[in-house]
Coordinates of C-alpha atoms and ligand atoms in Angstrom, one line a residue:
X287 CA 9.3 -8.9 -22.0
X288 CA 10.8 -8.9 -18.2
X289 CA 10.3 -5.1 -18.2
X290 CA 7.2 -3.3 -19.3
X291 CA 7.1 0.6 -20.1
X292 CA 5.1 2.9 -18.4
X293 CA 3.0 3.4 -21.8
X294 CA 2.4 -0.3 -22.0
X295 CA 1.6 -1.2 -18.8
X296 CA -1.6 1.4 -19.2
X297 CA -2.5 -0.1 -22.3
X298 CA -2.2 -3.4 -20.6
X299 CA -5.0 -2.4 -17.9
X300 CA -6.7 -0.8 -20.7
X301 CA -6.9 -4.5 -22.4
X302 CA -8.7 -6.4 -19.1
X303 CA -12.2 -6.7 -18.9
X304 CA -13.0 -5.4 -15.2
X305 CA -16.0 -5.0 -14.0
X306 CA -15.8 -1.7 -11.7
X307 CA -18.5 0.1 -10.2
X308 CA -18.9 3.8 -8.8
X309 CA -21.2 6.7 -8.2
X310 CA -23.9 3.4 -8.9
X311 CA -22.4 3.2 -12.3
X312 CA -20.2 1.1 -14.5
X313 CA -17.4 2.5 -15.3
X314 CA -16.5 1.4 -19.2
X315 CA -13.0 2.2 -18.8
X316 CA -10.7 2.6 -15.5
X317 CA -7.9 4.3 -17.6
X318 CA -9.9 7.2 -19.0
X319 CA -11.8 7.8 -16.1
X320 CA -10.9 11.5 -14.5
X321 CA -11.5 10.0 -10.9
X322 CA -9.4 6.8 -11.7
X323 CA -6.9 7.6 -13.8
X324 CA -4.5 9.8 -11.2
X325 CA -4.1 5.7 -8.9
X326 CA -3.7 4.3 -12.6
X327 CA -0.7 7.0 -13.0
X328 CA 0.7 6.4 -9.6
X329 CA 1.3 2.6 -10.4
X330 CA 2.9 3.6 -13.9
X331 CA 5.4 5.4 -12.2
X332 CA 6.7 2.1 -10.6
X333 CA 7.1 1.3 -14.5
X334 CA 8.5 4.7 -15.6
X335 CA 11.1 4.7 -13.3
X336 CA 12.4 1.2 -13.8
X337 CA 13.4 2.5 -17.0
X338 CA 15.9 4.9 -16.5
X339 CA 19.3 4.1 -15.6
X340 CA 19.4 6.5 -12.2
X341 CA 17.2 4.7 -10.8
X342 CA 17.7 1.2 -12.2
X343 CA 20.1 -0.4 -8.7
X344 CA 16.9 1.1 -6.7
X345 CA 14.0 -0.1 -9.0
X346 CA 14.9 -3.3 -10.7
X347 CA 17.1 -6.3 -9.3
X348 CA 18.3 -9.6 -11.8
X349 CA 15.8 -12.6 -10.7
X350 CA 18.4 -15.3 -9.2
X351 CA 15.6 -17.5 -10.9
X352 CA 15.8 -16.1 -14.7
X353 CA 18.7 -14.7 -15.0
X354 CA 16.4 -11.6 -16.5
X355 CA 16.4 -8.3 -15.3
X356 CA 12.8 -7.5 -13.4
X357 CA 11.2 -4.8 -11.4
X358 CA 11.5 -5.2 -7.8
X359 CA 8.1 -5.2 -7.5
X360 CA 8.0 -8.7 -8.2
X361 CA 11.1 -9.8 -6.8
X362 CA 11.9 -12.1 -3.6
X363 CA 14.3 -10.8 -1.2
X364 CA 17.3 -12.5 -0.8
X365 CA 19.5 -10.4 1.8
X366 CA 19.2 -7.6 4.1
X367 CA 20.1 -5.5 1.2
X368 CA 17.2 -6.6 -1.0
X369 CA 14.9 -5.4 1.8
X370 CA 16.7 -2.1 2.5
X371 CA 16.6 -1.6 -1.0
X372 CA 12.7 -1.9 -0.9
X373 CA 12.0 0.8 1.5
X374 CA 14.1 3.0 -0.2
X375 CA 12.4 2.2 -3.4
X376 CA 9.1 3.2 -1.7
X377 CA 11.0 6.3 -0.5
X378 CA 11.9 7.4 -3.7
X379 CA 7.8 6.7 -5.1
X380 CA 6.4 8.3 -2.2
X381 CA 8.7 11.5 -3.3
X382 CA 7.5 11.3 -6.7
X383 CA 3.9 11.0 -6.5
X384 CA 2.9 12.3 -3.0
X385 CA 0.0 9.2 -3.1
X386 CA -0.4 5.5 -2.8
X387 CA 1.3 3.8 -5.9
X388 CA -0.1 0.8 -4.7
X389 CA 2.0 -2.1 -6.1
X390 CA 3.2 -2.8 -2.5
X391 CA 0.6 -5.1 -1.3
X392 CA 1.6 -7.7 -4.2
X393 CA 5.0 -7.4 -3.9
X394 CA 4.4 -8.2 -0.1
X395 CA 2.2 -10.8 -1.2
X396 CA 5.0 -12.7 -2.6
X397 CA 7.3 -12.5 -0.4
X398 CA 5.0 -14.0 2.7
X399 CA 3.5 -17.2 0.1
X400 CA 6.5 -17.6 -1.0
X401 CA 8.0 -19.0 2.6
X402 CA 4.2 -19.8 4.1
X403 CA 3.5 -22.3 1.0
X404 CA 7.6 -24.3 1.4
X405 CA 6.6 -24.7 4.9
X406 CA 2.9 -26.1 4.1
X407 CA 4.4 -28.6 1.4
X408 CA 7.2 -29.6 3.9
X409 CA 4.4 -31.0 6.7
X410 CA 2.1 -31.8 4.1
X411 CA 3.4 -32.9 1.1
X412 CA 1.6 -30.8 -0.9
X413 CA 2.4 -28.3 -4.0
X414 CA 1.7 -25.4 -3.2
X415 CA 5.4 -23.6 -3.2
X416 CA 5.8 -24.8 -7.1
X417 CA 2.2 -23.4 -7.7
X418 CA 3.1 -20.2 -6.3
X419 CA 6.7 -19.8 -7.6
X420 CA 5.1 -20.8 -11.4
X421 CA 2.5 -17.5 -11.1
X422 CA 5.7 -15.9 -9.6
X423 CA 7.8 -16.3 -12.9
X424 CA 4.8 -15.5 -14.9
X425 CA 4.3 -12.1 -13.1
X426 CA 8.0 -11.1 -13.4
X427 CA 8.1 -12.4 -16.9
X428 CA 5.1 -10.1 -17.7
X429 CA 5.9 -7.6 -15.6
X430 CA 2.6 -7.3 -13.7
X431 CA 0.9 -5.6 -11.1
X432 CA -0.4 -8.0 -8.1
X433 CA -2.8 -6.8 -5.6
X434 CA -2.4 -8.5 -2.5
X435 CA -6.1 -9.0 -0.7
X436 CA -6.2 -9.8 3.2
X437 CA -8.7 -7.8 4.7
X438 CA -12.5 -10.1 4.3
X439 CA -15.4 -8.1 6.4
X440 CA -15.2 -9.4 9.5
X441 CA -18.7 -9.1 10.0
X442 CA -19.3 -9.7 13.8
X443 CA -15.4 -9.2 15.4
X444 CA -16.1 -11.7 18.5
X445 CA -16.8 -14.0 16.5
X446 CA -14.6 -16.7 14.4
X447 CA -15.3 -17.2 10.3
X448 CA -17.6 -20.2 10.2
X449 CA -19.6 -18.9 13.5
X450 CA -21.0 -15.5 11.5
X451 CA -24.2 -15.2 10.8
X452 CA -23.4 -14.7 7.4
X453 CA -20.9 -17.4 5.6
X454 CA -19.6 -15.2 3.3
X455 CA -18.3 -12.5 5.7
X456 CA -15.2 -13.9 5.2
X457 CA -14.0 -15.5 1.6
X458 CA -14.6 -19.0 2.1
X459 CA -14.1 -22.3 -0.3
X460 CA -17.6 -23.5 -1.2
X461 CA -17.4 -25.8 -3.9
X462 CA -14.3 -28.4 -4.7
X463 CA -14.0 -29.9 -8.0
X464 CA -11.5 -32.3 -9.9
X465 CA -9.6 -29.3 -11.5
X466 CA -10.1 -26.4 -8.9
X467 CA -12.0 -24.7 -5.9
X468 CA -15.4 -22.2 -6.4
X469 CA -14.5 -19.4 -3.7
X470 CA -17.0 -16.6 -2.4
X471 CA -16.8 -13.5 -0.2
X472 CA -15.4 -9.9 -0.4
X473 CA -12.2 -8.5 0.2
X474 CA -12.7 -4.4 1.8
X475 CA -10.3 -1.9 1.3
X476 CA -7.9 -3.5 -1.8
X477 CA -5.6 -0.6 -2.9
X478 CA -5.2 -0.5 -6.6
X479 CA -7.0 -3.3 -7.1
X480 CA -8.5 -1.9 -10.2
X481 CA -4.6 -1.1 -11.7
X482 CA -3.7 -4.7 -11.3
X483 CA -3.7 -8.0 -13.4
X484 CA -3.8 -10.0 -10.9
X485 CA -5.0 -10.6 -7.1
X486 CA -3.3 -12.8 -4.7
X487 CA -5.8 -13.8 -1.5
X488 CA -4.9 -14.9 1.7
X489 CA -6.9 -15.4 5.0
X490 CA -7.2 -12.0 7.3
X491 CA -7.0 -14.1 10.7
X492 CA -5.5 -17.0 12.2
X493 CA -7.9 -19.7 12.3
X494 CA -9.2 -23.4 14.4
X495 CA -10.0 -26.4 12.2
X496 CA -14.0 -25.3 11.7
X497 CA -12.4 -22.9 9.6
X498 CA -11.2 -24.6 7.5
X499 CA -13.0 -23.7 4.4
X500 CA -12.1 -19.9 5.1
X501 CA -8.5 -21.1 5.2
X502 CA -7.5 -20.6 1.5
X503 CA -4.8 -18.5 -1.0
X504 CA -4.7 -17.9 -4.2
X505 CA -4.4 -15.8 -7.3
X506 CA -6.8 -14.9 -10.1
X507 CA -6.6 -12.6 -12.8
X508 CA -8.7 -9.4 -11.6
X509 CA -10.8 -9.6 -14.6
X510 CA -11.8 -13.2 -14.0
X511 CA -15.7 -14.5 -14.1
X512 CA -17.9 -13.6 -10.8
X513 CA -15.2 -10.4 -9.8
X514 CA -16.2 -6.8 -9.7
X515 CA -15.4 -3.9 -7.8
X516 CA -17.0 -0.8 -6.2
X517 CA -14.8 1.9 -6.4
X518 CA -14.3 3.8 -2.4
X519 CA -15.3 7.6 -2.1
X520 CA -11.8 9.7 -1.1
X521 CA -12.0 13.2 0.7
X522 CA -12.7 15.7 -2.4
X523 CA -12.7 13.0 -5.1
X524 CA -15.3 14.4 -7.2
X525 CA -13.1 18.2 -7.3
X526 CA -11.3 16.2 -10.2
X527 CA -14.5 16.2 -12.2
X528 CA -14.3 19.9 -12.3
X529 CA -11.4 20.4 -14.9
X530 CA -10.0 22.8 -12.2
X531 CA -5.8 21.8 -11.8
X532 CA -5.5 24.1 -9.1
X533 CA -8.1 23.0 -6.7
X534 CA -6.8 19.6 -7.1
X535 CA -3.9 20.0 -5.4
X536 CA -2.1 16.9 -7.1
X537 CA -3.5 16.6 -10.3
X538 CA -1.4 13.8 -11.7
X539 CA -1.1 11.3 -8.7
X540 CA -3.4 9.8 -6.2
X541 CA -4.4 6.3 -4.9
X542 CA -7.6 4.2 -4.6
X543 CA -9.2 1.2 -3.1
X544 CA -12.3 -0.9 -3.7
X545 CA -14.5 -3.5 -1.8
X546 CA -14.1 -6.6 -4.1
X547 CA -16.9 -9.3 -4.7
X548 CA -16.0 -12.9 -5.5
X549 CA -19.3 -13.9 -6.6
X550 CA -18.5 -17.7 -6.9
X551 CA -15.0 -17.2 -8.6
X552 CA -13.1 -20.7 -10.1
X553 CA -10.2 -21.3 -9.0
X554 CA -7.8 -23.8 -10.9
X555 CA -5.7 -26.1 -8.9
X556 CA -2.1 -25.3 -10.2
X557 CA -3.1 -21.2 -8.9
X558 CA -4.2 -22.6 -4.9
X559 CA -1.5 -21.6 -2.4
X560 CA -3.4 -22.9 0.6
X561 CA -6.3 -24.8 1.0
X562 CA -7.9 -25.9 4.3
X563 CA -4.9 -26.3 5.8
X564 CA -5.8 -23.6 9.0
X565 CA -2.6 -23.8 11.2
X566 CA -0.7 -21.9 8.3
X567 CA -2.7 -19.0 8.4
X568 CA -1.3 -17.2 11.1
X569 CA 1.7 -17.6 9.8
X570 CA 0.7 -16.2 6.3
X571 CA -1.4 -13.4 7.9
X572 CA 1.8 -12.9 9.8
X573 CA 4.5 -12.8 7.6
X574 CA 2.3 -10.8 5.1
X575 CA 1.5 -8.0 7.7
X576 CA 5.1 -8.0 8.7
X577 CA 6.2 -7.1 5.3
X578 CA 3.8 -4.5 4.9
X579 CA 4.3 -2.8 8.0
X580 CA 8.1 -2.1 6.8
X581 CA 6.8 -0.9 3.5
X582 CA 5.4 1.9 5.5
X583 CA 8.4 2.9 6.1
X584 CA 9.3 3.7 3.3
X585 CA 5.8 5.4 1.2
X586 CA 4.9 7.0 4.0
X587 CA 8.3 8.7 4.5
X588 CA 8.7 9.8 0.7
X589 CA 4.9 11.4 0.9
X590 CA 6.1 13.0 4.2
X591 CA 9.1 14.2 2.1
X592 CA 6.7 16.2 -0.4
X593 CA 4.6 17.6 2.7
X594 CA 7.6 18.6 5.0
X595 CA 8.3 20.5 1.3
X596 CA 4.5 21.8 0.9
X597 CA 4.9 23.5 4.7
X598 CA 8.6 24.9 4.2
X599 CA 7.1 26.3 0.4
X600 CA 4.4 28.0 2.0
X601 CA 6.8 29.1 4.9
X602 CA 8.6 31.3 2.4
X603 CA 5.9 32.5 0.2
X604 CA 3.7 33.6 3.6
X605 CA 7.7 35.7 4.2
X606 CA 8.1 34.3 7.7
X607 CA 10.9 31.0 7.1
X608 CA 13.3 32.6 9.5
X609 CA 10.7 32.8 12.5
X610 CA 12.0 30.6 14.8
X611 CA 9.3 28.4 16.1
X612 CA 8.6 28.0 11.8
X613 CA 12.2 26.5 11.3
X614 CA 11.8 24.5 14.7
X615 CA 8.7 23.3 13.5
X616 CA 9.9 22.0 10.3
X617 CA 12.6 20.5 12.3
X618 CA 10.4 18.6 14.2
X619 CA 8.8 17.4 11.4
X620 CA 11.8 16.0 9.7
X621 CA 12.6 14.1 12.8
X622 CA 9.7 12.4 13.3
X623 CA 9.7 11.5 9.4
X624 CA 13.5 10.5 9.7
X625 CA 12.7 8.3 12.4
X626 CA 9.8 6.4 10.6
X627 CA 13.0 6.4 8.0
X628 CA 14.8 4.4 10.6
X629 CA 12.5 2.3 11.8
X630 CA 12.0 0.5 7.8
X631 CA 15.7 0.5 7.5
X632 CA 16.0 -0.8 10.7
X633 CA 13.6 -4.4 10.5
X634 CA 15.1 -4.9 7.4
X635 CA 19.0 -4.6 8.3
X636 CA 17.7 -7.0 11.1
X637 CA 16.4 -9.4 8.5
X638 CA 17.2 -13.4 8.5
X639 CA 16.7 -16.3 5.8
X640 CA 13.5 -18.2 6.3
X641 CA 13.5 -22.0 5.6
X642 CA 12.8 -21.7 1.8
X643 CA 15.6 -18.8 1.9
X644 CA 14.0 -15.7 1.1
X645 CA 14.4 -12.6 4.0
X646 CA 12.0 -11.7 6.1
X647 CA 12.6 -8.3 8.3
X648 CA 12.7 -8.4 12.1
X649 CA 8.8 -8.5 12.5
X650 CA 9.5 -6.8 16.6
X651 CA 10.8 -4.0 14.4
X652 CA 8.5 -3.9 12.0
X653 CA 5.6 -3.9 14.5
X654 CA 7.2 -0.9 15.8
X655 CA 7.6 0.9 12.4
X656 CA 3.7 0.3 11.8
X657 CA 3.2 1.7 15.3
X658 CA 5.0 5.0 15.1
X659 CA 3.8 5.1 11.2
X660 CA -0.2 5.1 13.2
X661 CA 0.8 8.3 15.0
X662 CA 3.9 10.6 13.4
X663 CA 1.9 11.3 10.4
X664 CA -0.9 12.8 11.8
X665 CA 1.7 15.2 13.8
X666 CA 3.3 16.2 10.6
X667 CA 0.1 17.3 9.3
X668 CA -0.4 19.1 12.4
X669 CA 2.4 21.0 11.7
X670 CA 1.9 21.1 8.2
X671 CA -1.7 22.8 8.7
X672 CA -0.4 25.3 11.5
X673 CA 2.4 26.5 9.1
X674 CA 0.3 26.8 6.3
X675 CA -2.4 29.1 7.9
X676 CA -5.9 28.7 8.1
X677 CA -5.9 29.7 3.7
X678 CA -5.1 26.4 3.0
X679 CA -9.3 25.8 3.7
X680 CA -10.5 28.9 2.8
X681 CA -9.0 29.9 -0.3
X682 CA -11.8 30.3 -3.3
X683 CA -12.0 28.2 -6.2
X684 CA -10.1 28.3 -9.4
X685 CA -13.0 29.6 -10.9
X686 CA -13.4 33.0 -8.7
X687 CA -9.5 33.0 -9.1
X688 CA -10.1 33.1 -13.0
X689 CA -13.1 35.5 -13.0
X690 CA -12.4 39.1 -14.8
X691 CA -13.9 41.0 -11.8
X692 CA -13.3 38.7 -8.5
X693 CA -9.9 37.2 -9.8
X694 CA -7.7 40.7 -9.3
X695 CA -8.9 41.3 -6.2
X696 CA -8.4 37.8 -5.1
X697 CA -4.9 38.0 -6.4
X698 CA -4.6 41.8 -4.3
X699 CA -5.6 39.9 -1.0
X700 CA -4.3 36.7 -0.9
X701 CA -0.7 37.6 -2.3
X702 CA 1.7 36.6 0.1
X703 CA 5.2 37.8 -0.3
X704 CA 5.2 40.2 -3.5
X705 CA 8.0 38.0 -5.4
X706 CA 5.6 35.3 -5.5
X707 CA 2.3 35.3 -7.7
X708 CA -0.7 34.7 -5.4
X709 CA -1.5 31.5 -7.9
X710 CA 1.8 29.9 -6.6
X711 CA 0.7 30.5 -3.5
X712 CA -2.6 28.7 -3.8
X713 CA -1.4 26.1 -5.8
X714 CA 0.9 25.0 -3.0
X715 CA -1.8 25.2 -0.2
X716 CA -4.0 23.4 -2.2
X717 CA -1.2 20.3 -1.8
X718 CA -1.0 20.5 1.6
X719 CA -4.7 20.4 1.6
X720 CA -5.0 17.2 -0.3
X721 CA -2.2 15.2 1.2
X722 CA -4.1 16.7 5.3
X723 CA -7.6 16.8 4.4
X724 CA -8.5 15.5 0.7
X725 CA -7.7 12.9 -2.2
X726 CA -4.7 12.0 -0.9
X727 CA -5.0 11.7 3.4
X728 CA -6.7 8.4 2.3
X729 CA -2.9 7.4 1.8
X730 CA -1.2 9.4 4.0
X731 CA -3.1 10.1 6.9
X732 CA -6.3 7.6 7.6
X733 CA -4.2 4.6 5.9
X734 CA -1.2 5.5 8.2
X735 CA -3.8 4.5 11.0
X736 CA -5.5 1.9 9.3
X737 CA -3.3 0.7 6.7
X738 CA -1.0 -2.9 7.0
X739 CA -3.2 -3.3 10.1
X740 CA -5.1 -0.9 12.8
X741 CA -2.8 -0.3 16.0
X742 CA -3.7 -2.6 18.0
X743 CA -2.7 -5.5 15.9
X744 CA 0.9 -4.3 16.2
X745 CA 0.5 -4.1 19.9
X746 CA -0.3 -7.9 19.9
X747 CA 2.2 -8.5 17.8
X748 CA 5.3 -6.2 20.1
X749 CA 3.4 -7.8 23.3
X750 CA 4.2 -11.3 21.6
X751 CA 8.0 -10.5 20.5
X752 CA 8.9 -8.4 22.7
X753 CA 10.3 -11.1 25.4
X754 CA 9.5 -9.5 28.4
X755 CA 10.6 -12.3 30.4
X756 CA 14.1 -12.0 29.3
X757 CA 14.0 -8.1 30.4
X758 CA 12.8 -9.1 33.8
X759 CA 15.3 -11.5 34.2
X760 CA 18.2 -8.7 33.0
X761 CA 16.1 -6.5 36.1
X762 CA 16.2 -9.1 38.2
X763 CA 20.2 -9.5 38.0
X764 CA 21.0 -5.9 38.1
X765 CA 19.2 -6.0 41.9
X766 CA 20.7 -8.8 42.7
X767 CA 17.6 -10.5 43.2
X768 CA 17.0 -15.0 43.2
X769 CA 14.0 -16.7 42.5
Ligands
SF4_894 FE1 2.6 0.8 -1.1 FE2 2.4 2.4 0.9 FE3 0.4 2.2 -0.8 FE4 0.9 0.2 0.9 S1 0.2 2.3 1.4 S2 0.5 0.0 -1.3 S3 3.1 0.3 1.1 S4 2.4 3.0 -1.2
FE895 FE1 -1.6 0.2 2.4

């Protein structure tokens, strides 16, 4: 089976035996859980839309190493086009869910252990690259979901892995055995950890040779011995408890993450991409970070699509889209979404071969695509909220809306335009309200910040590409000046 449907892959999560936590609970079953179930439905649609034929140049690819058809989601890029082809695939999801679908990080994952583990085994000797290219073919065979976990806890920031006070602060090797490793830590902040099969780690930092034991890779199934997860709260999570569509705002699609425990998790050997040897990984932390900086532009873009929308929609139905500062407004905000656009197309036109021949994009440009993707967000919901009006937070519930006495008179005072019934009118405030202020600014707004790496880590990374010495030298000639 090299391509799953939707309707199988749930029953596939359905089949794994997770242990997820939330609200100080167990929760017996992800895919009917009413908090859950919209990131489990975000992730299908990565599935859904491999299936039909519009979509299948954008969503699926033939794997040069089976010959079978596969979702791109589990592909490794082989050209410039392969990567442009990515961010336009995470356009076209963004568009469709207006959340997180999550299946990124894996797909990144790949990409970056597939390069990091040829360039290990060719100092080394080692076997790492056949290790990860046999879980590779497995995934696309299956057709699975990967998470892709970098981020440990960091504990104390000034100080390196083995120097914290606590061990485990970042996921560390502590037991080696004839036919694996015994890791333990955490990973914080895994997006859709709890849809996936599977879970790739890799180290957050570069590391010295004390680390050594922190310096490790590989992939588990999620549901293996000594995992569980406890489920993050979201902005207005527990509104989709209240059987109330409306005040949802997206009731079918949303995103989620989870601080993961590896309580003393076996590794076998033949599923270890890296282990102990530190000087790789930068490199992996790197090439990983690089590739997810690009994704973001591309999901961030196709959820700025469905907002830009959201603001124009309310535009009409508030009767005021032909005021001029409205239309500039929306203008504005296309540009800076088109530019984001750019900047994911961009790193990945720039793309080049690696030693094992996969593409990686031009990490300058996708440092910069992360950087604008930390701050053009946040001004399209700016614009967003000012264009919507100050209803989109104090609009009453569903329930008031639904009431024989208070519902006609909320309909008499909060009608906009008289074409339009005031429920329309609520219903699309109530989007913008999710994707600015509730379930969904996890993934568009905060994550935008935070998300692939926190600002400054692209900063290091543009100080470090940027060759400044070659600009001064260019200055330098045009004054005519020798040194
Ligand atoms: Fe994919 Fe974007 Fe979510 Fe990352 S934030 S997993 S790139 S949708
Ligand atoms: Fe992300």
């Amino acid at each position: 089976m090299a391509l799953m449907t939707g309707e199988q892959y749930i029953e596939s999560i359905r089949k794994m035996n997770m242990e997820i936590y939330q609200f100080g609970k167990k929760v017996e079953n992800p895919v009917d859980d009413p908090i859950l179930r919209p990131s489990l439905n975000s992730v299908r649609m990565t599935y859904d839309l491999a299936q039909l034929p519009e979509y299948q140049d954008l969503m699926t690819t033939i794997s040069p190493e089976t010959g079978e058809r596969i979702n791109r989601f589990t592909h490794i890029h082989r050209s410039t086009t392969d990567l442009r082809n990515k961010v336009k695939m995470q356009r076209l999801l963004g568009q469709k869910t207006a959340a997180c679908f999550q299946r990124c990080v894996g797909m990144d994952a790949f990409n970056a252990e597939y390069s990091t583990t040829f360039e290990i085994d060719k100092k080394y000797g080692t076997h790492y690259h056949d290790n990860f290219k046999k879980f590779m073919l497995y995934c696309q065979e299956n057709d699975l979901t990967v998470d892709g976990a970098m981020t440990d806890p960091k504990g104390d920031r000034g100080l390196a892995p083995h120097a914290q006070a606590d061990p485990d602060l970042y996921l560390h090797v502590v037991e080696k055995r004839e036919d694996g490793i015994v890791v333990r830590g955490a990973k914080a902040h895994q997006t859709g950890i709890c849809n996936s099969h599977e879970v790739i780690c890799m180290p957050t930092i570069a590391m010295g040779p004390d680390d050594k034991d922190y310096a490790v890779s590989f992939a588990v199934p999620v549901d293996a011995e000594g995992i569980y997860m406890i489920i993050g709260r979201q902005s207005c999570d527990t509104r989709k408890l209240e059987g109330s569509d409306l005040d949802v705002g997206n009731v079918e699609f949303g995103g989620v993450e989870a601080l993961v425990i590896f309580d003393d998790v076996f590794v076998p050997n033949d599923r270890i991409f890296m282990n102990g040897e530190f000087e790789f990984a930068g490199m992996l932390v790197e090439r990983f970070a690089g590739y997810h900086r690009q994704s973001y532009g591309g999901c961030k873009v196709g959820v700025g699509d469905v907002l830009i929308g959201a603001a124009a929609v309310a535009a009409d139905y508030n009767g005021c889209p032909k005021a001029s500062h409205i239309k500039d407004k929306i203008i504005e905000m296309q540009h800076l979404n088109e530019t984001l656009f750019c900047c994911g197309i961009a790193c990945s036109a720039e793309g080049q071969p690696t030693e094992s021949g996969n593409y990686m994009i031009n990490l300058l440009l996708a440092n910069v695509c992360k950087q604008n993707v930390t701050r053009f967000p946040y001004e399209i919901v700016r614009l967003a909220e000012d264009i919507a009006g100050g209803l989109m937070v104090t609009a009453p519930s569903e329930k008031d809306f639904r009431d024989p006495k208070l519902g006609p008179v909320i309909d008499k005072y909060l009608r906009g335009t008289n074409d339009v019934t005031t429920e329309n009118r609520l219903k699309i405030l109530r989007l913008i309200e999710n994707l600015c202020l509730g379930t969904a600014a996890v993934g568009y707004r905060t994550e935008s910040m935070h998300g692939a790496g926190s600002p400054q880590a692209q900063r290091v990374m543009i100080a470090r590409q940027g060759n400044l010495g070659m600009k001064k030298k260019l200055a330098k000639a045009i004054a005519h000046i020798e040194d």
